[in-house]
Coordinates of C-alpha atoms and ligand atoms in Angstrom, one line a residue:
K1 CA 42.0 2.4 0.9
E2 CA 41.5 6.0 1.5
T3 CA 41.5 6.3 5.3
E4 CA 42.2 10.0 5.8
A5 CA 41.1 13.2 4.3
G6 CA 43.2 13.8 1.2
S7 CA 43.0 13.2 -2.5
Q8 CA 42.7 9.8 -4.0
E9 CA 44.9 10.9 -6.9
N10 CA 47.9 11.0 -4.6
K11 CA 47.7 7.3 -4.0
E12 CA 49.0 4.5 -6.1
G13 CA 46.4 1.7 -6.0
G14 CA 44.0 2.0 -3.2
F15 CA 43.6 -1.4 -1.4
T16 CA 45.2 -3.2 1.5
P17 CA 46.2 -6.5 -0.1
G18 CA 44.6 -9.6 1.3
T19 CA 41.6 -11.9 1.1
Y20 CA 38.3 -10.6 2.4
E21 CA 35.0 -12.3 2.9
G22 CA 31.5 -11.0 3.0
T23 CA 28.1 -12.6 3.5
A24 CA 24.5 -11.8 2.7
K25 CA 21.2 -13.7 3.1
G26 CA 19.7 -14.8 -0.2
F27 CA 18.4 -17.7 -2.2
G28 CA 16.9 -19.2 0.9
G29 CA 20.3 -19.4 2.6
E30 CA 23.6 -17.6 2.8
I31 CA 25.7 -16.1 0.0
K32 CA 29.5 -15.8 0.6
A33 CA 31.7 -13.6 -1.4
K34 CA 35.5 -14.0 -1.2
V35 CA 37.4 -11.1 -2.7
V36 CA 41.2 -11.2 -3.2
L37 CA 42.8 -7.7 -3.4
S38 CA 46.3 -6.7 -4.4
A39 CA 47.5 -3.1 -3.8
D40 CA 46.0 -1.7 -6.9
K41 CA 43.3 -4.1 -8.1
I42 CA 40.8 -6.7 -7.4
E43 CA 42.4 -10.0 -8.3
S44 CA 39.4 -12.3 -8.0
I45 CA 35.9 -12.5 -6.7
E46 CA 34.3 -15.8 -5.8
V47 CA 30.6 -16.0 -4.9
T48 CA 29.4 -19.3 -3.5
G49 CA 26.3 -20.5 -1.6
D50 CA 25.8 -22.8 1.4
S51 CA 24.0 -26.1 1.1
E52 CA 20.8 -24.2 0.4
T53 CA 22.3 -21.8 -2.2
D54 CA 24.8 -24.1 -3.9
G55 CA 25.6 -23.5 -7.5
I56 CA 25.8 -19.7 -7.4
G57 CA 29.1 -20.0 -9.1
T58 CA 32.3 -18.0 -9.5
I59 CA 32.5 -14.7 -11.2
A60 CA 35.1 -15.0 -14.0
L61 CA 38.3 -13.1 -13.5
E62 CA 38.2 -11.5 -17.0
N63 CA 35.0 -9.8 -16.0
L64 CA 36.5 -8.1 -12.9
P65 CA 36.7 -4.7 -14.5
E66 CA 33.0 -4.9 -14.6
V67 CA 32.6 -4.6 -10.9
M68 CA 30.9 -1.3 -11.2
M69 CA 29.5 1.0 -8.6
E70 CA 25.9 1.8 -9.0
N71 CA 24.4 4.0 -6.3
Q72 CA 27.4 3.3 -4.1
T73 CA 26.6 -0.4 -4.3
P74 CA 29.0 -2.6 -6.2
Y75 CA 27.0 -4.2 -9.0
V76 CA 28.6 -7.3 -10.5
D77 CA 27.5 -7.0 -14.1
A78 CA 29.7 -10.0 -15.0
V79 CA 26.8 -12.1 -13.7
S80 CA 24.3 -12.0 -16.5
S81 CA 21.9 -14.6 -15.4
A82 CA 18.7 -13.2 -14.0
T83 CA 18.8 -15.5 -10.9
V84 CA 22.2 -14.3 -9.8
T85 CA 22.0 -10.6 -10.3
S86 CA 20.3 -10.7 -7.0
N87 CA 20.7 -8.1 -4.3
A88 CA 22.2 -10.9 -2.2
V89 CA 25.2 -11.3 -4.5
I90 CA 25.7 -7.6 -4.7
Q91 CA 25.4 -7.2 -0.9
A92 CA 27.9 -10.1 -0.3
V93 CA 30.5 -8.5 -2.6
A94 CA 29.9 -5.1 -1.0
S95 CA 30.3 -6.4 2.5
A96 CA 33.6 -8.1 1.5
L97 CA 34.9 -4.9 0.0
E98 CA 33.8 -3.0 3.0
S99 CA 35.5 -5.3 5.3
A100 CA 38.7 -4.7 3.3
G101 CA 38.1 -1.0 4.1
A102 CA 37.7 -0.2 0.4
D103 CA 36.1 3.2 -0.2
L104 CA 33.4 2.3 -2.7
D105 CA 33.0 5.9 -4.0
A106 CA 36.8 6.1 -4.5
L107 CA 36.8 2.8 -6.3
K108 CA 34.1 4.1 -8.6
S109 CA 36.0 7.2 -9.5
K110 CA 39.3 5.2 -9.9
K111 CA 37.6 2.9 -12.3
G112 CA 36.1 5.9 -14.2
S113 CA 39.5 7.5 -14.6
E114 CA 41.1 4.2 -15.7
N115 CA 38.4 3.8 -18.3
A116 CA 38.7 7.4 -19.6
V117 CA 42.4 6.9 -20.4
A118 CA 41.9 3.6 -22.2
K119 CA 38.9 4.6 -24.3
T120 CA 38.8 5.5 -28.0
E121 CA 36.1 7.6 -29.6
E122 CA 33.7 6.5 -32.3
T123 CA 30.9 8.3 -34.1
V124 CA 27.9 6.3 -35.3
D125 CA 25.5 7.8 -37.9
T126 CA 22.0 6.4 -38.1
D127 CA 18.4 7.7 -38.4
L128 CA 17.0 6.8 -34.9
I129 CA 18.8 6.1 -31.6
I130 CA 16.9 4.1 -29.0
V131 CA 18.2 4.2 -25.5
G132 CA 17.3 1.1 -23.5
A133 CA 16.8 -2.4 -24.9
G134 CA 14.0 -3.4 -22.6
G135 CA 10.4 -4.1 -23.8
A136 CA 9.6 -0.5 -24.8
G137 CA 12.9 0.0 -26.6
M138 CA 12.9 -3.2 -28.6
T139 CA 9.2 -2.8 -29.5
A140 CA 10.0 0.7 -30.8
A141 CA 13.1 -0.5 -32.7
I142 CA 11.2 -3.3 -34.4
T143 CA 8.4 -1.0 -35.4
A144 CA 10.7 1.7 -36.8
R145 CA 13.0 -0.7 -38.6
Q146 CA 9.9 -2.4 -40.2
E147 CA 9.1 1.0 -41.6
G148 CA 12.5 1.4 -43.1
L149 CA 14.5 3.5 -40.6
E150 CA 18.1 2.8 -39.7
V151 CA 17.9 2.1 -36.0
V152 CA 20.5 1.4 -33.2
L153 CA 19.7 0.2 -29.7
V154 CA 22.0 1.4 -26.9
E155 CA 21.9 -0.7 -23.7
K156 CA 24.0 -0.2 -20.6
M157 CA 23.8 -3.7 -19.3
P158 CA 25.6 -6.8 -20.7
M159 CA 22.2 -8.2 -21.8
V160 CA 18.9 -6.9 -23.2
G161 CA 15.7 -7.1 -21.3
G162 CA 15.7 -4.7 -18.4
N163 CA 12.8 -5.0 -16.0
T164 CA 10.7 -6.5 -18.8
L165 CA 12.7 -9.7 -18.5
K166 CA 11.3 -10.0 -15.0
A167 CA 7.7 -9.4 -15.8
T168 CA 5.7 -12.4 -14.8
G169 CA 1.9 -12.0 -14.5
G170 CA 1.1 -10.8 -18.0
M171 CA -0.2 -8.0 -20.1
N172 CA -3.6 -6.3 -19.7
A173 CA -5.7 -5.8 -22.8
A174 CA -9.4 -5.4 -23.5
E175 CA -11.7 -6.5 -26.3
T176 CA -9.0 -8.7 -27.7
S177 CA -9.3 -11.5 -30.1
V178 CA -8.1 -13.9 -27.3
Q179 CA -10.8 -12.8 -24.9
K180 CA -13.4 -13.2 -27.6
K181 CA -12.2 -16.7 -28.4
L182 CA -12.4 -17.6 -24.7
G183 CA -15.8 -16.0 -24.2
I184 CA -14.6 -13.3 -21.8
E185 CA -16.6 -10.2 -21.7
D186 CA -14.7 -7.0 -21.3
S187 CA -14.6 -3.5 -22.7
V188 CA -12.1 -0.7 -23.4
E189 CA -14.2 1.6 -21.2
T190 CA -14.0 -0.7 -18.2
F191 CA -10.2 -1.0 -18.8
V192 CA -9.9 2.8 -18.7
E193 CA -12.1 3.2 -15.6
D194 CA -10.3 0.4 -13.7
T195 CA -7.0 2.1 -14.5
M196 CA -8.2 5.5 -13.5
K197 CA -9.7 4.3 -10.3
G198 CA -6.6 2.2 -9.4
G199 CA -4.5 5.3 -10.1
Y200 CA -6.7 7.5 -7.9
E201 CA -7.6 9.6 -11.0
K202 CA -4.1 11.0 -11.1
N203 CA -3.5 9.4 -14.4
N204 CA -3.5 11.3 -17.7
R205 CA -6.9 10.0 -19.1
E206 CA -5.9 10.7 -22.7
L207 CA -2.8 8.4 -22.4
V208 CA -4.9 5.7 -20.5
T209 CA -7.5 5.8 -23.3
V210 CA -4.9 5.3 -26.0
M211 CA -3.4 2.4 -24.1
A212 CA -6.7 0.7 -23.6
E213 CA -8.0 1.4 -27.2
K214 CA -4.8 0.1 -28.7
S215 CA -4.2 -2.9 -26.4
G216 CA -6.2 -5.3 -28.5
E217 CA -4.2 -4.6 -31.6
A218 CA -1.0 -4.8 -29.5
I219 CA -2.0 -8.4 -28.6
D220 CA -2.4 -9.2 -32.3
W221 CA 0.9 -7.5 -33.1
L222 CA 2.7 -9.7 -30.5
D223 CA 1.1 -12.7 -32.2
S224 CA 2.4 -11.5 -35.5
I225 CA 6.0 -11.3 -34.2
G226 CA 5.8 -14.8 -32.8
A227 CA 4.7 -14.1 -29.2
P228 CA 1.0 -15.1 -28.8
L229 CA -0.5 -14.7 -25.3
P230 CA -3.4 -17.2 -25.4
E231 CA -4.3 -17.4 -21.7
V232 CA -6.3 -14.7 -19.7
S233 CA -6.6 -14.4 -16.0
F234 CA -7.5 -11.8 -13.2
S235 CA -5.1 -9.2 -11.8
G236 CA -5.7 -7.0 -8.8
G237 CA -8.1 -4.1 -9.4
A238 CA -9.4 -5.5 -12.7
T239 CA -13.1 -6.0 -13.0
N240 CA -12.8 -8.6 -15.7
K241 CA -10.3 -11.3 -16.8
R242 CA -7.9 -9.2 -18.7
I243 CA -4.3 -10.1 -18.0
H244 CA -2.9 -12.1 -21.0
R245 CA -0.1 -14.5 -20.5
P246 CA 1.8 -17.3 -22.4
E247 CA 0.5 -20.8 -22.5
G248 CA 0.8 -22.8 -19.3
G249 CA 1.2 -19.7 -17.1
A250 CA 4.8 -19.0 -17.9
G251 CA 6.3 -15.6 -16.9
V252 CA 5.4 -13.1 -19.6
G253 CA 8.7 -11.1 -19.6
A254 CA 11.3 -13.6 -20.5
Y255 CA 9.0 -14.9 -23.2
L256 CA 8.4 -11.5 -24.8
V257 CA 12.1 -10.5 -24.5
N258 CA 13.1 -13.7 -26.4
A259 CA 10.7 -12.9 -29.2
F260 CA 11.7 -9.2 -29.3
K261 CA 15.4 -10.1 -29.4
E262 CA 14.8 -12.6 -32.2
N263 CA 13.0 -10.0 -34.3
V264 CA 15.7 -7.3 -33.5
D265 CA 18.3 -9.8 -34.8
Q266 CA 16.4 -10.8 -37.8
L267 CA 15.9 -7.2 -38.8
G268 CA 19.6 -6.6 -38.4
I269 CA 19.3 -3.9 -35.7
P270 CA 22.7 -3.2 -34.0
V271 CA 22.5 -3.5 -30.2
Y272 CA 25.3 -1.8 -28.4
L273 CA 25.5 -3.7 -25.1
D274 CA 27.5 -2.5 -22.1
T275 CA 27.0 1.0 -23.4
K276 CA 25.6 3.6 -21.1
A277 CA 24.0 6.7 -22.6
T278 CA 25.1 9.7 -20.6
E279 CA 23.7 12.8 -22.4
L280 CA 21.3 13.8 -25.1
I281 CA 22.8 15.9 -27.9
V282 CA 20.6 19.0 -28.5
E283 CA 21.2 21.2 -31.6
N284 CA 19.1 24.3 -32.3
G285 CA 16.5 23.1 -29.8
A286 CA 16.1 19.6 -31.4
V287 CA 17.5 16.3 -30.1
T288 CA 19.8 14.8 -32.7
G289 CA 21.9 12.2 -30.8
V290 CA 23.2 10.6 -27.7
K291 CA 26.6 10.5 -26.0
A292 CA 27.4 7.1 -24.5
E293 CA 30.2 5.3 -22.8
G294 CA 31.0 1.7 -23.8
K295 CA 33.5 -0.8 -22.3
D296 CA 36.4 0.6 -24.3
K297 CA 34.9 3.3 -26.4
L298 CA 33.2 6.7 -26.0
Y299 CA 30.4 6.9 -28.6
T300 CA 28.7 9.8 -30.3
F301 CA 25.5 8.4 -31.8
R302 CA 24.1 10.9 -34.4
G303 CA 20.7 10.7 -36.0
K304 CA 17.5 12.5 -36.6
A305 CA 15.6 11.4 -33.5
V306 CA 16.0 9.7 -30.2
I307 CA 13.6 7.5 -28.2
L308 CA 14.2 7.2 -24.5
A309 CA 13.2 3.7 -23.2
T310 CA 15.4 3.5 -20.2
G311 CA 12.8 2.3 -17.7
G312 CA 12.2 3.5 -14.1
F313 CA 14.2 4.0 -11.0
G314 CA 13.0 1.2 -8.8
A315 CA 16.6 0.0 -8.1
N316 CA 17.8 3.5 -7.1
E317 CA 17.1 3.7 -3.4
E318 CA 18.7 7.1 -3.2
I319 CA 16.1 8.6 -5.5
Y320 CA 13.0 6.7 -4.4
A321 CA 13.7 7.2 -0.7
K322 CA 14.0 10.9 -1.4
Y323 CA 10.4 11.0 -2.5
R324 CA 9.2 8.2 -0.2
P325 CA 11.4 8.1 2.9
D326 CA 9.1 5.4 4.3
L327 CA 10.5 3.0 1.6
K328 CA 14.1 3.3 2.8
G329 CA 15.4 -0.2 3.5
Y330 CA 12.8 -2.0 1.4
V331 CA 13.9 -4.7 -0.9
T332 CA 13.4 -4.1 -4.6
T333 CA 12.0 -6.4 -7.3
N334 CA 13.9 -4.4 -10.0
T335 CA 17.0 -5.2 -12.0
P336 CA 20.1 -3.2 -11.1
G337 CA 19.8 -1.1 -14.3
A338 CA 16.6 0.6 -13.2
T339 CA 18.3 3.7 -12.0
G340 CA 16.4 6.5 -13.7
D341 CA 19.2 7.6 -16.1
G342 CA 16.7 8.5 -18.9
I343 CA 14.7 10.7 -16.5
V344 CA 17.8 12.7 -15.6
M345 CA 19.0 13.0 -19.3
A346 CA 15.5 14.2 -20.4
E347 CA 15.2 16.7 -17.5
T348 CA 18.6 18.2 -18.5
A349 CA 17.3 18.6 -22.0
G350 CA 14.3 20.5 -20.7
A351 CA 11.6 17.8 -20.3
N352 CA 8.8 18.1 -17.8
L353 CA 8.4 15.4 -15.1
V354 CA 5.1 14.2 -13.8
D355 CA 4.1 12.1 -10.8
I356 CA 7.7 11.6 -9.9
D357 CA 6.9 10.9 -6.3
Q358 CA 4.4 8.1 -7.1
I359 CA 6.2 4.8 -6.2
Q360 CA 4.6 1.4 -6.0
T361 CA 5.3 -1.5 -3.8
H362 CA 4.4 -5.1 -4.7
P363 CA 2.7 -6.8 -1.8
T364 CA 4.1 -10.3 -2.2
V365 CA 7.9 -10.3 -2.3
E366 CA 10.1 -13.0 -0.7
Q367 CA 12.4 -10.9 1.4
S368 CA 15.7 -12.8 1.4
T369 CA 15.9 -13.1 -2.4
S370 CA 13.7 -10.2 -3.5
I371 CA 11.8 -12.6 -5.7
M372 CA 8.3 -11.3 -6.5
I373 CA 5.5 -13.8 -6.2
T374 CA 3.3 -13.0 -9.1
E375 CA -0.1 -11.6 -8.6
S376 CA -1.3 -14.4 -10.8
V377 CA -0.9 -16.8 -7.9
R378 CA -3.6 -14.8 -6.1
G379 CA -5.5 -14.4 -9.4
G380 CA -5.4 -18.2 -9.7
G381 CA -7.0 -18.6 -6.2
A382 CA -4.3 -18.2 -3.5
I383 CA -5.0 -16.6 -0.2
L384 CA -2.9 -14.5 2.2
V385 CA -2.8 -15.4 5.9
N386 CA -1.1 -13.6 8.8
K387 CA 1.1 -15.2 11.5
S388 CA -2.1 -16.3 13.3
G389 CA -3.1 -18.3 10.2
K390 CA -6.0 -16.0 9.4
R391 CA -7.0 -14.1 6.2
F392 CA -6.9 -10.4 6.7
T393 CA -7.9 -8.8 3.4
N394 CA -9.4 -9.1 0.0
E395 CA -6.3 -10.4 -1.7
M396 CA -7.4 -9.0 -5.2
Q397 CA -7.5 -5.4 -4.3
T398 CA -4.9 -3.0 -5.8
R399 CA -1.4 -3.6 -4.7
D400 CA -1.1 -0.4 -2.6
V401 CA -4.1 -1.6 -0.5
V402 CA -2.8 -5.2 -0.1
S403 CA 0.7 -4.0 0.7
K404 CA -0.6 -1.8 3.5
A405 CA -2.8 -4.6 4.8
I406 CA 0.3 -6.8 5.1
V407 CA 2.4 -4.1 6.7
D408 CA -0.4 -3.6 9.3
Q409 CA -0.2 -7.3 10.4
E410 CA 1.8 -8.3 13.4
D411 CA 5.5 -8.3 12.3
S412 CA 4.4 -7.0 8.9
Y413 CA 4.6 -10.2 6.9
S414 CA 2.2 -12.7 5.5
Y415 CA 2.1 -16.2 4.0
I416 CA 0.7 -16.8 0.5
I417 CA -1.0 -20.2 0.5
F418 CA -1.8 -22.3 -2.6
D419 CA -2.2 -25.9 -3.7
Q420 CA -1.0 -28.4 -6.3
N421 CA -3.8 -27.5 -8.7
L422 CA -2.7 -23.9 -8.8
R423 CA 1.0 -24.9 -9.2
D424 CA 0.0 -27.2 -12.1
N425 CA -1.7 -24.3 -14.0
L426 CA 1.0 -21.7 -13.4
S427 CA 4.5 -22.7 -14.5
A428 CA 5.9 -19.4 -13.2
I429 CA 5.7 -21.0 -9.7
E430 CA 8.5 -23.5 -10.6
K431 CA 11.1 -20.6 -10.3
Y432 CA 10.0 -20.1 -6.7
V433 CA 10.5 -23.8 -6.0
E434 CA 13.9 -23.9 -7.7
N435 CA 15.0 -21.0 -5.5
N436 CA 14.0 -22.9 -2.3
I437 CA 11.6 -20.2 -1.1
V438 CA 8.5 -22.5 -1.0
V439 CA 7.4 -24.5 2.0
Q440 CA 5.5 -27.7 1.1
A441 CA 3.4 -30.3 3.0
D442 CA 1.0 -33.1 2.2
T443 CA -1.6 -31.7 4.7
I444 CA -2.7 -28.3 5.8
E445 CA -1.8 -29.2 9.3
G446 CA 1.7 -30.2 8.2
L447 CA 2.0 -26.9 6.4
A448 CA 0.9 -25.0 9.4
E449 CA 3.5 -26.7 11.6
Q450 CA 6.2 -25.8 9.2
I451 CA 5.3 -22.1 9.0
Q452 CA 4.6 -22.1 12.8
V453 CA 1.0 -21.2 12.8
D454 CA -1.8 -22.9 14.7
P455 CA -2.8 -26.0 12.6
A456 CA -6.5 -25.8 13.7
V457 CA -6.7 -22.1 12.8
L458 CA -5.1 -22.6 9.3
S459 CA -7.4 -25.6 8.6
Q460 CA -10.4 -23.5 9.6
T461 CA -9.2 -20.6 7.3
L462 CA -8.9 -23.0 4.4
E463 CA -12.2 -24.6 5.1
D464 CA -13.9 -21.2 5.2
W465 CA -12.2 -20.1 2.0
N466 CA -13.2 -23.3 0.1
T467 CA -16.8 -22.8 1.2
A468 CA -16.6 -19.2 -0.1
V469 CA -15.3 -20.4 -3.4
A470 CA -18.1 -23.0 -3.7
N471 CA -20.7 -20.4 -2.9
K472 CA -19.0 -17.7 -5.0
K473 CA -19.4 -15.4 -2.0
D474 CA -16.6 -14.2 0.3
G475 CA -18.7 -12.9 3.2
E476 CA -15.5 -12.1 5.2
F477 CA -13.7 -9.8 2.8
N478 CA -15.9 -9.5 -0.3
R479 CA -13.4 -10.8 -2.7
E480 CA -15.0 -11.3 -6.1
T481 CA -12.2 -12.3 -8.5
G482 CA -9.6 -15.1 -8.5
M483 CA -12.2 -17.5 -7.1
D484 CA -12.4 -20.0 -9.9
A485 CA -10.7 -22.8 -8.0
D486 CA -10.7 -23.9 -4.4
L487 CA -7.5 -25.0 -2.5
T488 CA -8.1 -28.7 -1.9
K489 CA -5.4 -30.6 -3.9
A490 CA -2.4 -31.7 -1.9
P491 CA 0.4 -30.9 -1.5
Y492 CA -0.1 -27.5 -0.1
Y493 CA 2.4 -24.6 -0.4
A494 CA 3.3 -21.5 1.5
I495 CA 5.7 -18.6 0.8
K496 CA 6.6 -15.9 3.4
V497 CA 6.1 -12.5 1.8
A498 CA 6.1 -8.8 2.5
P499 CA 6.1 -5.7 0.2
G500 CA 9.0 -4.6 -1.9
V501 CA 9.6 -1.5 -4.1
H502 CA 8.3 -2.5 -7.6
H503 CA 7.4 0.3 -10.0
T504 CA 7.9 4.0 -10.4
M505 CA 4.8 5.5 -11.9
G506 CA 6.3 9.0 -12.6
G507 CA 8.7 10.1 -15.2
V508 CA 9.0 12.2 -18.4
E509 CA 5.8 13.8 -19.7
I510 CA 4.7 12.6 -23.1
N511 CA 1.7 13.3 -25.3
T512 CA -0.4 10.6 -27.1
S513 CA 2.2 10.5 -29.9
A514 CA 5.0 9.7 -27.3
Q515 CA 6.6 13.0 -28.0
V516 CA 8.4 14.4 -24.9
I517 CA 6.9 17.6 -23.5
N518 CA 9.1 20.4 -22.0
T519 CA 8.5 22.5 -18.9
E520 CA 6.6 25.1 -21.0
G521 CA 4.2 22.5 -22.3
K522 CA 5.8 22.3 -25.8
V523 CA 7.0 19.3 -27.7
I524 CA 10.8 18.8 -27.7
P525 CA 11.6 18.2 -31.4
G526 CA 13.3 14.8 -32.0
L527 CA 12.7 13.4 -28.6
F528 CA 10.3 10.6 -27.9
A529 CA 9.8 8.3 -24.8
A530 CA 8.0 5.1 -24.0
G531 CA 7.6 2.8 -21.0
E532 CA 8.5 3.2 -17.4
V533 CA 10.7 6.2 -18.1
T534 CA 7.5 8.1 -18.7
G535 CA 4.8 9.3 -16.3
G536 CA 1.1 9.8 -16.7
V537 CA -0.3 6.4 -17.6
H538 CA -0.4 4.9 -14.2
G539 CA -1.2 7.9 -12.0
G540 CA -1.0 7.2 -8.2
N541 CA -0.9 3.4 -8.4
R542 CA -0.4 1.1 -11.4
I543 CA -2.8 -1.8 -11.9
G544 CA -0.9 -5.1 -12.3
G545 CA -0.5 -6.0 -16.0
N546 CA -0.7 -2.4 -17.2
A547 CA 3.1 -1.8 -17.6
V548 CA 3.5 -4.4 -20.3
A549 CA 0.4 -3.0 -22.0
D550 CA 2.1 0.5 -21.7
I551 CA 5.4 -0.6 -23.2
V552 CA 4.0 -2.5 -26.1
V553 CA 1.4 0.2 -27.0
F554 CA 3.6 3.2 -26.5
G555 CA 6.7 1.4 -27.8
R556 CA 4.9 1.0 -31.1
I557 CA 3.6 4.6 -31.0
A558 CA 7.0 6.0 -30.3
G559 CA 8.5 3.9 -33.2
N560 CA 5.8 5.1 -35.6
S561 CA 6.0 8.7 -34.4
A562 CA 9.8 8.7 -34.9
V563 CA 9.3 7.3 -38.4
E564 CA 7.0 10.1 -39.3
Y565 CA 9.3 12.7 -37.7
C566 CA 12.4 11.4 -39.5
K567 CA 10.7 11.3 -42.9
Ligands
FAD1 P1 13.0 -1.9 -18.9 O1 12.4 -3.2 -19.4 O2 13.4 -1.8 -17.5 O3 14.1 -1.5 -19.9 C1 14.9 -0.4 -19.7 C2 16.3 -0.7 -20.3 O4 17.1 0.6 -20.4 C3 17.1 -1.6 -19.4 O5 17.6 -2.7 -20.1 C4 18.2 -0.7 -18.8 O6 19.4 -1.4 -18.5 C5 18.4 0.3 -19.9 N1 19.0 1.5 -19.5 C6 18.8 2.3 -18.4 N2 19.6 3.3 -18.4 C7 20.3 3.3 -19.5 C8 21.4 4.1 -20.0 N3 21.8 5.2 -19.4 N4 21.9 3.8 -21.2 C9 21.5 2.6 -21.9 N5 20.6 1.8 -21.4 C10 20.0 2.1 -20.2 N6 4.3 -5.3 -15.5 C11 3.2 -5.9 -16.1 O7 2.5 -5.2 -16.8 N7 3.0 -7.2 -16.0 C12 3.8 -8.0 -15.2 O8 3.6 -9.2 -15.2 C13 4.9 -7.4 -14.6 N8 5.7 -8.1 -13.8 C14 6.8 -7.5 -13.2 C15 7.7 -8.3 -12.4 C16 8.8 -7.7 -11.9 C17 9.7 -8.5 -11.0 C18 9.2 -6.4 -12.2 C19 10.4 -5.7 -11.6 C20 8.3 -5.6 -13.0 C21 7.1 -6.2 -13.5 N9 6.3 -5.4 -14.2 C22 5.2 -6.0 -14.8 C23 6.6 -4.1 -14.6 C24 7.2 -4.1 -16.0 O9 8.0 -5.2 -16.2 C25 8.1 -2.8 -16.3 O10 7.4 -1.7 -15.9 C26 8.3 -2.7 -17.8 O11 8.8 -4.0 -18.3 C27 9.4 -1.7 -18.1 O12 9.7 -1.7 -19.4 P2 10.7 -0.6 -20.1 O13 11.0 -1.1 -21.4 O14 10.1 0.7 -19.9 O15 12.0 -0.7 -19.2
MEZ2 O1 2.1 -5.7 -13.4 C1 2.8 -6.3 -12.6 O2 3.7 -5.7 -12.0 C2 2.5 -7.7 -12.3 C3 1.3 -8.3 -12.9 C4 3.3 -8.4 -11.5 C5 3.0 -9.7 -11.1 O3 2.5 -9.8 -9.9 O4 3.2 -10.7 -11.8

């Protein structure tokens, strides 16, 4: 514990020995962290839940060195399951360490110096280095390897997937073989115009056009690698049914990541996990490699080209609150790895940044767990009501508009209401039930009582809504999509929601070949980028379903462009 001014190096250890406890709200209940400290190290961390949150588990002792500091928040990367890398676990451990008086910054630098002493150096020679094993990175890797390049993937987390793993609603694509089969009329032009309108025309139209034009073949490519998306629904801001998802309404992200990883493994692409890229190597103006820090090694990856696929910075409050101070204190839907490292590395190598202040909130996030309630629930027919039990907006507008509508309600929250029929058709909902964030009742009145709204008002709201669905006319708010099914099949469900930080639209400037552009408007030789690390596609507001389209389309383009460049 560094209590007074003075240098940390003068101290042996750094803790006051003892057992310290911290708590945080999460998983519908309370998370407790018990941290045992000796003078110079953390001996153990145990994270448990109460009756509501039972089964959180214990973090293994051998993983303790992995208590890292990200943005001055301890991030327990020992916990690799998506459910428990929740902010609640992180906050509980942080609060225990803080009650021990531990200086989190000092702990970070202490760990850094410990690592530096222990680490050996290794140089890896290859053709193409891809930083970030999320959706864009793995798509690019598969594409480039299929064309014969030697490829390595460098991933700072202990698992692949990034934010892609959390994607739920689906992937937008127009004029697809799937839409044709289902008799859905749509066009590339409408896709472009919806995206430009949703992004307040701030988007780079050339990039948007490429995404829309190549989205149909991207759906076929996914099919060819074992990841068909055979169902199509509505997302906010889309004129037509365009968001493609797995059978049964399962979350799209985990499904795609599984398929990507299988292909990566089959193609023999090495994945360096727990390996954080720290710097791009630039020689004679061209990018030729990456420096990275692994658990016990310092790597120099040397090649002919680099693709940055490091995602956005939606988990980095320090950065997003700098651009959007109003978002300080918001929960985030993002994984802890979304800290914007690639943007910083690219900028250091001369890249131009675009739309960096454009940050999106998702309107329906359960606040104690940061679990996002997919837009597909509204696309499938759910409504939003305020604490009086009344609808207050067209739920299918773009997410910036719906987020604002929720924030403008008394106490700035809303309930999303749906029925058994909707649950039956959208298996993504089961995760919400498993996490105890769903209130359920056999009647609407019973549901109203549980969420403490006037039963007569909620019943009238549902009756009016079901009439609007039957007449295909929402006189109150002019909703036109997501009205295929009424809400009449018991049991009825409600989840309390409010907005959370969700997507960072800005990033590294690229051209339509996914080449990175410098501040003088010229291509940086050897450097490509794809996915949320880039800016330009989504402009001032991303349409739901467009990020997965972006990562698959531009992941493939980046892979192919790198192949051409390397050859
Ligand atoms: P990521 O998938 O985030 O991958 C980036 C990877 O880079 C990560 O694994 C990260 O750990 C790694 N990395 C970062 N820095 C370094 C470094 N220094 N060294 C090595 N590795 C590094 N979009 C849709 O279109 N449809 C949806 O249904 C949808 N649902 C979503 C639901 C949630 C809860 C969230 C958070 C997002 C959702 N999105 C959705 C958005 C979409 O998932 C993301 O924008 C997209 O998946 C980003 O993909 P990516 O490959 O660019 O980045
Ligand atoms: O694109 C998204 O972020 C999206 C569709 C999220 C969701 O609501 O499922």
